[in-house]
């Protein structure tokens, strides 16, 4: 037996095409009245009965609401068909929203599925009412009642009914506006002007200075939208919308080129319009000169990463046997040395080598790097980079091999890393001497080979370079560094930076992408030279940090440094840049952003300052606050670009359709390298976070410390790993 | 429909279409001068930069966030937000920024008058 609609009471319900306009649980204003959120409406009913009703061949119509139920059942079917091919929630949401935006055939038009069931519309508005009532009810989001959906990791608001109506009634909605889009050179902001030098002013009050001027997209009247102090009387823009029959609600902000609905008093978004504005803006900044720079160059070394579903793995019988026969059990990992996790082992200082020890400790506990070496991906006995006799003879032979290795190209830092990983994770707790590694590194970087103190950061760069170089020479394949598939060092640490240089005169922007191993950050200047700067920075510390939640006033933070790093910076008049469009050197604006995040982000704080004017160097001992969990999304290219183009629905550089960025932009701190002492004489100490417990690695001594000590430490290099690669709890189980 | 006939019309009307000719006030004159020379755009860019530098923008952002959180994400319009935040925003612009901008405008006026 079919289920009939319970909405049989028709008192006070309007009809369109024989269908009652029943109340709907929607915040969008349409012809249908709004129902209470906690009551069941016709849409709920249709969804509830769908599974039952869809099987019936015949439906005995008892009330007009039944017709609606039939139509809705059909519509759900259509929606389900659309969802068939969608793999993710975001895709599905998008498909359903698109369906809701489509033109719905009304009774009497071709394409309407139930001819004869519904009477024809008497007038056009009725058809309009019918139309808009359907998408109203049916742009239902699959996840219960969220009123907006998430596409490309961006919150996508529901289209306002006035905008939807406007798009339906006009054939080419925003065509006229395209001629009026003006891009203003400094900053490249979009504006709406009929001719470039026009001074728009409100048609009602004649003022040209109010902050918000809107041009009606239907009749081109410009009105201001200054809200009266009492908030009751209508603004001129709202009054204009109200005075016209209909279709004059949508207006465009003349200074921002953003759409606004005067009836809803809210910003509205239109995909096509936003796309047109963004394209106009990018064209103005790149194609204007007719140069070779085509719209945003994609770095060619960015491959689309395909997502693979997680499959739990359990060894079958054969694999169990193999594991049993080929491995030896880990002996007493928990008994010895006060339950320190496996792999914590001090490194002996070989004579001012704390710079090396500190970085090595961090690298030895870098999850992706550790997994790589411990899973035998680079085996020192089978390494192709060394001569075969050396490889076979093992550790003893390696010493002699190292000495012979002067013949260039015989050293392999990755092999030494592998040897070190074996030693560190062997379970032996006695401090280890990385002498072999030091020797190999000396051969790699001959200019740094001495017992003098070195910079830890310099060592870090140099040794990753050493691991990389070896593989590069070996394979002779033209790998690009940024792609991260050349060697383990780059696979783990390499990201891509995007730098935009914009000409201040014409707005021409040149974009370059550079691979990076780490990000070097300037400490925020506390005491500026000029009085103006001092005023600005003191303000900044009071106000600016209020946003960075839970930050104390007056201290610089890592977030603050990153914010400065990605902020648009005006290059001084002394370092003018050659503009391809103007053909002369111009003042420029430079902005950095992160195009691709590495698996492990290393932040290097520039604590050693070299002043060329005073011909001296000094160390900045200022404290820098760093969070244990860091969200990198505000510093990504997509976020930076988005803020540059105003509020738009448009996928920007780096936006991936399935919102993987959102997941991978969260980072966890796992190692901090600190420096104490002066510029020329000091000591490096590493704090490691294992199983959410902090350990201080001071050369040969490893001690457990409280996290407050770490927070108070003067960080020099911070190592963050992507959250999904950081195992907070499960590490312990693996170790024990 | 009415809208059809005006589809191709540019969206800004003739400035002096039906308003009777009247003397523009001094304020308006200055405003027009500022726009024509492009000085207004430069000043606005400068102001944006200063407000970001001094943390004003971040402060406003967090105020807006707090308001939206309090009201619920679906019950806020841009107008409400502007209505609530504008007074606070005006009050918290640092005096140094105001002074700098005023100085710039003065300089412009002097140079424009000559």
PDB file of C-alpha atoms in Angstrom, chain A residues 31-153:
ATOM      1  CA  UNK A  31       6.398  31.597  -2.555  1.00  0.00           C
ATOM      2  CA  UNK A  32       5.943  28.832  -0.014  1.00  0.00           C
ATOM      3  CA  UNK A  33       5.510  29.845   3.632  1.00  0.00           C
ATOM      4  CA  UNK A  34       8.221  28.956   6.125  1.00  0.00           C
ATOM      5  CA  UNK A  35       7.606  26.073   8.457  1.00  0.00           C
ATOM      6  CA  UNK A  36       8.916  25.545  11.984  1.00  0.00           C
ATOM      7  CA  UNK A  37      12.269  23.835  12.117  1.00  0.00           C
ATOM      8  CA  UNK A  38      10.984  21.056  14.365  1.00  0.00           C
ATOM      9  CA  UNK A  39       7.914  20.193  12.342  1.00  0.00           C
ATOM     10  CA  UNK A  40       7.791  17.719   9.513  1.00  0.00           C
ATOM     11  CA  UNK A  41       7.261  19.296   6.120  1.00  0.00           C
ATOM     12  CA  UNK A  42       6.373  17.818   2.764  1.00  0.00           C
ATOM     13  CA  UNK A  43      10.020  17.339   1.874  1.00  0.00           C
ATOM     14  CA  UNK A  44      10.689  15.310   5.006  1.00  0.00           C
ATOM     15  CA  UNK A  45       7.635  13.275   4.189  1.00  0.00           C
ATOM     16  CA  UNK A  46       8.776  12.603   0.658  1.00  0.00           C
ATOM     17  CA  UNK A  47      12.203  11.538   1.883  1.00  0.00           C
ATOM     18  CA  UNK A  48      10.743   9.305   4.585  1.00  0.00           C
ATOM     19  CA  UNK A  49       8.327   7.567   2.259  1.00  0.00           C
ATOM     20  CA  UNK A  50      10.666   7.490  -0.707  1.00  0.00           C
ATOM     21  CA  UNK A  51      11.960   3.984  -0.225  1.00  0.00           C
ATOM     22  CA  UNK A  52       8.473   2.623   0.185  1.00  0.00           C
ATOM     23  CA  UNK A  53       6.678   4.663  -2.457  1.00  0.00           C
ATOM     24  CA  UNK A  54       9.237   4.320  -5.194  1.00  0.00           C
ATOM     25  CA  UNK A  55       8.356   0.657  -5.673  1.00  0.00           C
ATOM     26  CA  UNK A  56       4.706   1.191  -6.542  1.00  0.00           C
ATOM     27  CA  UNK A  57       3.510   1.147 -10.095  1.00  0.00           C
ATOM     28  CA  UNK A  58       0.206   2.884  -9.333  1.00  0.00           C
ATOM     29  CA  UNK A  59      -0.438   5.752  -6.971  1.00  0.00           C
ATOM     30  CA  UNK A  60      -3.981   6.539  -6.011  1.00  0.00           C
ATOM     31  CA  UNK A  61      -4.092  10.321  -5.615  1.00  0.00           C
ATOM     32  CA  UNK A  62      -6.216  11.224  -2.613  1.00  0.00           C
ATOM     33  CA  UNK A  63      -5.322  14.865  -2.060  1.00  0.00           C
ATOM     34  CA  UNK A  64      -3.522  17.600  -3.987  1.00  0.00           C
ATOM     35  CA  UNK A  65      -0.585  17.161  -1.637  1.00  0.00           C
ATOM     36  CA  UNK A  66      -0.216  13.639  -3.024  1.00  0.00           C
ATOM     37  CA  UNK A  67       0.624  15.131  -6.408  1.00  0.00           C
ATOM     38  CA  UNK A  68       3.406  17.065  -4.775  1.00  0.00           C
ATOM     39  CA  UNK A  69       4.552  13.903  -3.044  1.00  0.00           C
ATOM     40  CA  UNK A  70       4.718  12.119  -6.390  1.00  0.00           C
ATOM     41  CA  UNK A  71       6.681  14.952  -7.912  1.00  0.00           C
ATOM     42  CA  UNK A  72       9.070  15.062  -4.981  1.00  0.00           C
ATOM     43  CA  UNK A  73       9.556  11.300  -5.109  1.00  0.00           C
ATOM     44  CA  UNK A  74      10.456  11.680  -8.745  1.00  0.00           C
ATOM     45  CA  UNK A  75      12.798  14.556  -7.927  1.00  0.00           C
ATOM     46  CA  UNK A  76      14.577  12.546  -5.248  1.00  0.00           C
ATOM     47  CA  UNK A  77      15.076   9.887  -7.868  1.00  0.00           C
ATOM     48  CA  UNK A  78      16.630  12.475 -10.175  1.00  0.00           C
ATOM     49  CA  UNK A  79      18.865  13.672  -7.355  1.00  0.00           C
ATOM     50  CA  UNK A  80      19.972  10.127  -6.558  1.00  0.00           C
ATOM     51  CA  UNK A  81      20.849   9.566 -10.199  1.00  0.00           C
ATOM     52  CA  UNK A  82      23.084  12.639 -10.035  1.00  0.00           C
ATOM     53  CA  UNK A  83      24.758  11.334  -6.935  1.00  0.00           C
ATOM     54  CA  UNK A  84      25.590   8.004  -8.497  1.00  0.00           C
ATOM     55  CA  UNK A  85      28.939   9.072  -9.880  1.00  0.00           C
ATOM     56  CA  UNK A  86      30.022  11.165  -6.901  1.00  0.00           C
ATOM     57  CA  UNK A  87      32.714   9.738  -4.699  1.00  0.00           C
ATOM     58  CA  UNK A  88      33.041  12.353  -1.974  1.00  0.00           C
ATOM     59  CA  UNK A  89      30.632  14.365   0.101  1.00  0.00           C
ATOM     60  CA  UNK A  90      31.862  17.583  -1.483  1.00  0.00           C
ATOM     61  CA  UNK A  91      31.221  16.255  -4.975  1.00  0.00           C
ATOM     62  CA  UNK A  92      27.781  15.079  -3.983  1.00  0.00           C
ATOM     63  CA  UNK A  93      26.870  18.385  -2.402  1.00  0.00           C
ATOM     64  CA  UNK A  94      27.981  20.161  -5.519  1.00  0.00           C
ATOM     65  CA  UNK A  95      25.939  17.894  -7.774  1.00  0.00           C
ATOM     66  CA  UNK A  96      22.801  18.386  -5.735  1.00  0.00           C
ATOM     67  CA  UNK A  97      23.263  22.152  -5.579  1.00  0.00           C
ATOM     68  CA  UNK A  98      23.764  22.276  -9.326  1.00  0.00           C
ATOM     69  CA  UNK A  99      20.603  20.283  -9.749  1.00  0.00           C
ATOM     70  CA  UNK A 100      18.786  22.799  -7.575  1.00  0.00           C
ATOM     71  CA  UNK A 101      20.057  25.653  -9.727  1.00  0.00           C
ATOM     72  CA  UNK A 102      18.937  24.142 -12.968  1.00  0.00           C
ATOM     73  CA  UNK A 103      15.895  25.354 -14.794  1.00  0.00           C
ATOM     74  CA  UNK A 104      13.007  23.175 -13.752  1.00  0.00           C
ATOM     75  CA  UNK A 105      10.334  22.498 -16.379  1.00  0.00           C
ATOM     76  CA  UNK A 106       6.837  23.437 -15.205  1.00  0.00           C
ATOM     77  CA  UNK A 107       3.586  21.754 -16.283  1.00  0.00           C
ATOM     78  CA  UNK A 108       2.889  22.488 -19.926  1.00  0.00           C
ATOM     79  CA  UNK A 109       6.520  22.808 -20.948  1.00  0.00           C
ATOM     80  CA  UNK A 110       8.345  20.122 -22.791  1.00  0.00           C
ATOM     81  CA  UNK A 111      10.439  18.061 -20.461  1.00  0.00           C
ATOM     82  CA  UNK A 112       7.930  18.081 -17.677  1.00  0.00           C
ATOM     83  CA  UNK A 113       7.642  14.457 -16.598  1.00  0.00           C
ATOM     84  CA  UNK A 114       3.998  14.233 -15.507  1.00  0.00           C
ATOM     85  CA  UNK A 115       1.972  15.764 -18.342  1.00  0.00           C
ATOM     86  CA  UNK A 116      -1.704  15.565 -17.512  1.00  0.00           C
ATOM     87  CA  UNK A 117      -1.234  15.174 -13.816  1.00  0.00           C
ATOM     88  CA  UNK A 118      -0.988  18.870 -13.105  1.00  0.00           C
ATOM     89  CA  UNK A 119      -3.157  21.630 -14.591  1.00  0.00           C
ATOM     90  CA  UNK A 120      -1.306  24.177 -16.711  1.00  0.00           C
ATOM     91  CA  UNK A 121      -0.205  27.406 -15.080  1.00  0.00           C
ATOM     92  CA  UNK A 122      -2.609  30.313 -15.510  1.00  0.00           C
ATOM     93  CA  UNK A 123       0.018  32.999 -15.606  1.00  0.00           C
ATOM     94  CA  UNK A 124       3.734  33.458 -15.784  1.00  0.00           C
ATOM     95  CA  UNK A 125       4.175  34.393 -12.134  1.00  0.00           C
ATOM     96  CA  UNK A 126       2.450  31.191 -11.152  1.00  0.00           C
ATOM     97  CA  UNK A 127       4.950  29.264 -13.184  1.00  0.00           C
ATOM     98  CA  UNK A 128       7.678  31.266 -11.533  1.00  0.00           C
ATOM     99  CA  UNK A 129       6.223  30.452  -8.163  1.00  0.00           C
ATOM    100  CA  UNK A 130       6.067  26.806  -9.044  1.00  0.00           C
ATOM    101  CA  UNK A 131       9.615  26.861 -10.245  1.00  0.00           C
ATOM    102  CA  UNK A 132      11.116  28.609  -7.356  1.00  0.00           C
ATOM    103  CA  UNK A 133       9.167  26.518  -4.938  1.00  0.00           C
ATOM    104  CA  UNK A 134      10.785  23.383  -6.177  1.00  0.00           C
ATOM    105  CA  UNK A 135      14.438  24.305  -5.865  1.00  0.00           C
ATOM    106  CA  UNK A 136      13.622  25.984  -2.572  1.00  0.00           C
ATOM    107  CA  UNK A 137      12.531  22.798  -1.048  1.00  0.00           C
ATOM    108  CA  UNK A 138      14.963  20.700  -2.909  1.00  0.00           C
ATOM    109  CA  UNK A 139      18.257  22.290  -2.598  1.00  0.00           C
ATOM    110  CA  UNK A 140      18.363  20.200   0.538  1.00  0.00           C
ATOM    111  CA  UNK A 141      21.850  19.406   1.606  1.00  0.00           C
ATOM    112  CA  UNK A 142      22.517  15.711   2.090  1.00  0.00           C
ATOM    113  CA  UNK A 143      24.023  16.158   5.559  1.00  0.00           C
ATOM    114  CA  UNK A 144      20.927  16.886   7.624  1.00  0.00           C
ATOM    115  CA  UNK A 145      20.321  20.595   7.896  1.00  0.00           C
ATOM    116  CA  UNK A 146      23.512  22.473   7.227  1.00  0.00           C
ATOM    117  CA  UNK A 147      22.540  25.626   5.409  1.00  0.00           C
ATOM    118  CA  UNK A 148      25.624  25.937   3.366  1.00  0.00           C
ATOM    119  CA  UNK A 149      27.887  23.477   1.720  1.00  0.00           C
ATOM    120  CA  UNK A 150      31.553  23.055   1.362  1.00  0.00           C
ATOM    121  CA  UNK A 151      33.115  23.124  -2.063  1.00  0.00           C
ATOM    122  CA  UNK A 152      36.841  23.290  -2.631  1.00  0.00           C
ATOM    123  CA  UNK A 153      37.285  23.647   1.062  1.00  0.00           C
TER     124      UNK A 153
END
